[in-house]
Structure formats: structure tokens, C-alpha cells
Amino acid sequence: MQILRKTGLKGLEKAKRLGSRGVIRLLKEKKITGRGGAGFPTWKKWKMALNAQADIKYVICNADEGESGTIKDRFILMNNPEAVIEGIMIASYVLNAKESFIYLRGEYSYLKKPLEKVIRKLKVNIRIILGAGAYICGEETAILESIEGKRPHVREKPPYPVEKGLYGKPTLINNVETLADVAIALAFDDYNPELKLFSVAGNVTKPGVYELHSNIKLYDLINMAKPKKKIKAVYFGCFGGCIPYTDIELTTENVCRMGALLGSGTIIAVDESHSIVDVATNIAKFYEFESCGKCTPCREGTNRILELLERISVGKGKLEDIKTIEDIALVMRDTAGCGLGRSASNHILTALKFFRQEFEERVK
Amino acid sequence: MRIKVDGKDFEVKPDENLLVNLNNLGFNIPSLCYMPGLKPEARCRMCVVEVNNKLITSCSHYPKEGMEVFTDSERVRRARKINAELLLAEHKDSCSQEHELCKIIDELALRETRFEPLKDYKLDLGEAIIRNNNLCINCGRCVQVCTNIQSVNAISFAFRGHEEHVTPVFEKDLSEVACTFCGQCLISCPVGAIKEREHLNEVLKALKDKKKHVVIQTAPSIRASLGEEFGLPPGTLVKGKMVAALRRCGFDKVFDTDLGADLTIMEEATELLERIKNNGPFPMFTSCCPAWVKFVEHFYHQLIPNLSTCKSPHEMLGTLIKKYYAKLNGLKDVIVVSAMPCTAKKFEAARKELKKMVDFVLTTREIARLIKYLKIDFVNLPDEDFDPALGISTGAGAIFGATGGVMEAALRTAYEIATGKKLTKIEFDQLRGLNGIKEGSIIINGKEIRFAAVSGLANTRELLKRMNKYHFIEVMACPGGCIAGGGQPLPKTKERIEKRMRALYEEDAKLPLRKSHENPIIKKLYDEFLEKPLSRKSEELLHTRYKKRED
């Protein structure tokens, strides 16, 4: 696997030869994009952080991998932590950063010691901050609040973290996979940006992390993971929503065209033995639990959607309830304050788009 | 800068956010969480407008050249309606129908919500302030005010998602934490989830009891704000109508707390002169604001010796009513009620060391409710005068209601007592206006006395960092002073506060007696009863002590 190639500080050496501007040019040439889910061009983010005028700058590695079914960052941190840390070192070099952090998901606390060992081995100064188990802390501005010791409420953007981040200073926040990609792309001339990681979960017998070409067809991917029964839908984590099982190339654009979001490449397969109503109720429970509570549509909306779905799933719902769910879901997507809130209704909007019949049957 | 709003061109201010700009242009953009002067948190999502096919919160976005804004598209209206419906669902407990959320709900023609309330919180029964989380819509204004304007941090958000709510630490009551009861949270709340602890029933009961002689005294700042509760324009002085209304409520006597204010000035000015003679301790702080006093006891107890030992004006007058007026008139069962712009005064009146010299404190809003409850036609009442004897006052007491006023009144008296000369100009312009911190100096007998007046507790913390520069500091916990107190009519706006302030200074300028020490009643009181300022009798009746609070 490309992501497991050992860079041995060759990336950092090359970065020092190229200089800050040279590294950013190379990232642009190699077409590296953020792997956290939004797919923002990495060179653009780095350039903004480099151009920001400030005495102090920070670098943060976002290792708060909280999306349901997503395990790719854990896979990298367990199997090639050196590349991630080298990526952080390169970013710190490019920005001349004062301090750098790894914001590690609370549930991954067992990775803290091994990571610290690597940090010591590479003789760098990187602080590992453990999250406390909140999904919202994967959102970059919530990470900032959390590191500052506050409630992890998202900040209003703009200003973006690259302008005003940790303690008000320009801060570069990148995902684990992105930083590993940076180190590998710098270390090896034959780096292939088309390869990416997919986390596969759900009703398959071989779940796990797959490194595949980004235009892999959905059928091929699912067949590799060997499902037992016929698959009827796939979910892209919780926040990406679902599509019916169709043979499309798994590009961001294709998935988006169907009304869902590919995000960080998580595929949860759902076979015919499961009702989408039950899946939706389960996901709604997740969002109700994980909403941070700051803004109205997400705080109240996730709660009301769960209430209605629970009613429907036990056969006590009414046809109007489906309409009410849709009303709330659309307003959540329109007005919620952060990515979590805006996408927390994707799952139900797409489920109602493709599997409305299942909901209507349940209320009859 | 020009932008397009709903298809028409408008000139906007680039340094004001979209919400303020649009509302200034006459568009009616609803908002529940935004407060001028504070960083927008964009919690409520009611102020959304459509720009570039996206909904954005107008409170947290600024206009850009050529921007095209839609304020009332179908999508905007749907978003506002659903968000309001979600909020309304959790706001059903004994709603008073007078606050900002209800106004918005009316405008959106939202007659019902499809949801049942799910929240079930216990009431937070603070000694002076009650919080009902079952009415709260998590807009966060109270938390912002308590944290950023007052730097008290008595309340904050806890838990997450639907369970997120405002609470003092560890779900305690406000009484159990370092809350000053300033009530700024209360007057910031757009849904009436925070209220004063009411004493109307107790007062009504006392009024009905024929054996009791019930006296009411009214604070200086109320006459400039009470009218608002009856639809009169802000800043209307309603002293005469107020006295008439209170008399019709059944109070046996209606006294002016201005007299207590004059007494406070006499005592405080003398105390200042004593300290000048004895070289300290400096700076001396005023003690008439009970929220400030509690703030010192919690956070700065090392400054307790610097606090003036004077009771606050209404407590001084209460003491005189019970100890002097009652005896003089052969009255046994006297009840003293104070009409105050303040919630912290409720806490003050219950302090043990003050021995219930004031039985009940009613806020401006409670006074208005009492008058309305008794069906008194306030607006058409004739003007009446305060009761005499303890009922004549100078103007110096009136400006107590505005920040800087106590200091100004005390300086007038201190100067003239110490020097024996008349002040040529009695207005201290450097102490007027709504600035958070105001300062100046005066030469008394060749010595320069430096003074400052500060309002708002976060401003106070700032001033305390350089307090050694000063001899005398006036502190009012509420930004703007008592005219913006926690007991004043809602909603709080800067315009209302400015108009109330102007009205108080106008009254001061109109009155013939403008220095406390020239008040004949004060002279008489000292001659016949108290001897002189800081006499043993005065110390016993008019001064108090403070204690360190561990919270």
C-alpha cells in the first residue's frame, strides 16, 4: 500500500531543499487534497497559512476520527505513524510553526503511548491532546476550542483557522491521511494521488481499510468485502447519507450528484435483511447524542427527528410525521452552524429520497 | 458601500454587520441571540438571510460590495418558521406573551407547534433571581453578559445536544454560587426565563392589614423609567404620577429615597475627608451598589477595608423610618417597602446584619404590575408630591441613578464641607455620560483628590488593576448605573438608557436644592437625632460591615 511506505525523513529533507514556497508548489503539482472529508486542496490551505501575518503559528493534526464506520486514520496511526509525524514536521517547517499538536480521538487513547514513542524517536516536540469523546471535536474550530480548554463549540467562520485559529493565531489543521500523503508525496517521486483509502463496514464479511483507485466502482469494492446477502443500500458514514446499491464510480462528483456525500471514503453496506427505517432511527440516535447543542436547528432538530423516527419505527407514526421530518431536515441543512449540523440530516433526506416507501409502509 | 436587498439598492455601513444594517434600513429581521457590542455567537439562527443561494446568519456576516441579499424569500421564511417552531416547542411553561420570542412568533403567523415539550428542569430559586430552564431557548445572552460584561461567570452552558442548558456550576442554585444578583442576565433574556423573586404577594398582604403602617420609598432612577411600563416614551419623568399611584395602592406614606441618598452623601463625604486626614485606606469605594458589594466579598475580599461602611441609601432611610419616624409618630407595626431598579437590593434587604430595616424590595416592573393589578389608570393620574417630613430632597440624590452620580454628589459636599467655600460650577462633566470608566480630579485644601466612576463589573476589574492611582472610586455593577439596572422595564436598549439618564440630570438641574448638605431636613435630622456625620449614633444606624464569602 502506498500509504504504508516508509518515508524515513526523506520527505522532510526534500522540503528543506525546496523551501516553503517550493513545498506548496509541489503539493499543487501532486494534486493533494484534504482527506478529512471536505476535499479542499491542501496547497491552498498551506498557502493561506503561510501568507497569514503573525508572530506565532500552530500546526494541528486532526486525529479525531469520529465518523461512524471510519477507521482509516487509526489504520495509518497504527501502521505508519512515522509518515504522519513527518507530515507534521514538514508543515511546521513550512510555516515556521511555534508548536504542533496531534488532537487524538478519546477512544483511541491506546494509541497515545506508541505515538509518543515515535515522537521521541524522531526527536520532535509534538503535543498529543486527547479528546474527551465528542463527535463535534472532529470539526476543526471545535478542536481549537477544546485545546484551549473550553467547551468544544464550533466557531463562526470566517475567520478561518488559517487566519485566526488557536489562541487567535494562524493555525493549519490537516487530517491524518493528508499529512501522511504530504510526507509520502515529498519522499517519493512516483507518488500517486489517485490512490485513496476506503473504510468498509456494515453487512460484509471482510470489513476494513482498502487502498483503491479513486474511480473504483461500487460493485467491485463491495464484492472485495464479500457480502453474504444481497446489498440494497450503502451509507457514506452517517453524515454522507445513503444511495441505493448501484454500480457507480466512487468519485466525489458522482456521489454528490445522487444527493449524498462521499466524505472521507467510508462505505457502510446495508443488506436486504435490514429496514432503512431502523437504520435511520439508529443514525438519528447517534446525532441526537452527538449534537453539541449550540445552535437551534441541530440541537432541537436532531432531537425531534429522533422522536418522530422512534414513533414511526414502532408503528405509531402518521403520514404527516414524514413530512415534518423532511421540513426539519431541510432547515437543518440550510441553517445549522457547522458541518455536523448541516449534514446531520443528510441520512434522512437521502433515505426518504430513495426508500420513502419503507417509511410509508411503516406508518400504515 | 452599496448592496442590493430584495432587488433594491441600498447604502450600508461596512463596519456594521448585516443584521444591524438591514434593521437600520427598515427591514424586519428577527433575532434572539444577538446583542449589540458582543461577539455574535449565531446560536438561534433566526436572523438568516439568503445570499448567493445560501442561507447565512446576518448577525455574523458583514456586507460586501455588490452583495445581493434576500430577506424574505420562501426559503428564508421556512427556515425561520421551523426554527421558531422548534424553539416554541420547548417554551410552554406559563409564558407571559410579552417577550421577544412571542413577538417573532406573531410575525411568522406561527399559531401552534407540532411538538410536545420534553424538558423538565427544576427551578433555580436564587435569593433574588429565579431561573426557569423550561422556558429557556439556549440563546446564550445571559451567559455572554455574565461572562463578558460582568466577568462574574456565575452561569454557563453545561451538557450537550438537547440536554445543553444554562446552569451555575454543578447544577447548584444561584444562591449557592458567586452570583452578584445584578440582574443583567434577566434584562438580557428574550423569553422571560429569568425573573426577579417576586414579593408582590407579601406586599399586598401587608397593604390589606389594617394594623400595619406600610411605607414605601422610591429610588431616584425609577421616576425616569416607570412610565415606559405604561406606554410613555422612555425618559418621561413620572414622579408625580408615581406618587399618586402608590398612594392609591394603599401605602400609608410615600417617601423619596433621595433623602437616604443625601444622608449617604453626608456620611460618605465625611468618611472620605476622614480618610484624607488619616491617609487612607485608599482608594475608598462607594458601597451603595449591593451587587458591587457582593462582588467584593466574593472576588476581592482584601478590599473590604476600602469599601465605605455606609449603608446604601434605601437602607439608611429604612433605618430612619423604623428608628426615628416610627417613634416620632408613635407607630408600632411599620413595614418598609423599597421600590428599586434593582434585583440585588432584594438580596441586600435580606442580609442578616441589616436587621430587616427594609422589609420588601419591589423592582420597577413589580411596581408597574402592582399598579396594573389594582386597575389604577396611571397615565391619567394627577401629579402628587411625596409625603413631607421625610419627604423633601435636594437634587443631589436624584443623579444617584446614573453612573457617576454618587461621586458627583459626594464631591460637591466633600468640597464644601472641607473648604468652607462654595463650588463655582457644580456639574462634574467628566463624570457624566455612558462611558464605562470616567475619571477626574479636584483640589481640596491644596491636596489633589483623584476620582473615578466605573460601571459594569468587567470594566471594574480593569480599573482595579490601576486603582492605586485614585482616592475615591464609585462602582455601579450595571453598565450605565441603576437606570440600566436588573429591575428596570424590558427590553433593555441603549436608547432607553440614554433617555433615562438625560431625564435624571434634567431633574437635578431643575431642583432648587442641589447639594446634600444644604438639605434642611438633613440639617434637622443631624441636629435632633444623629448629632453629626460619623457620630456614634450615625455609625450605629447608618453604617454596616461586610464579610468574606467563600464560593
JSON list of C-alpha atoms in Angstrom, two decimals, chain A residues 30 83 182 276 288:
[
{"chain": "A", "resi": 30, "resn": "LYS", "atom": "CA", "xyz": [0.87, 16.40, -6.97]},
{"chain": "A", "resi": 83, "resn": "ALA", "atom": "CA", "xyz": [4.77, 9.32, 7.95]},
{"chain": "A", "resi": 182, "resn": "VAL", "atom": "CA", "xyz": [2.30, 15.02, 2.14]},
{"chain": "A", "resi": 276, "resn": "ILE", "atom": "CA", "xyz": [-33.92, 1.53, 6.25]},
{"chain": "A", "resi": 288, "resn": "GLU", "atom": "CA", "xyz": [-29.14, 13.37, 18.86]}
]
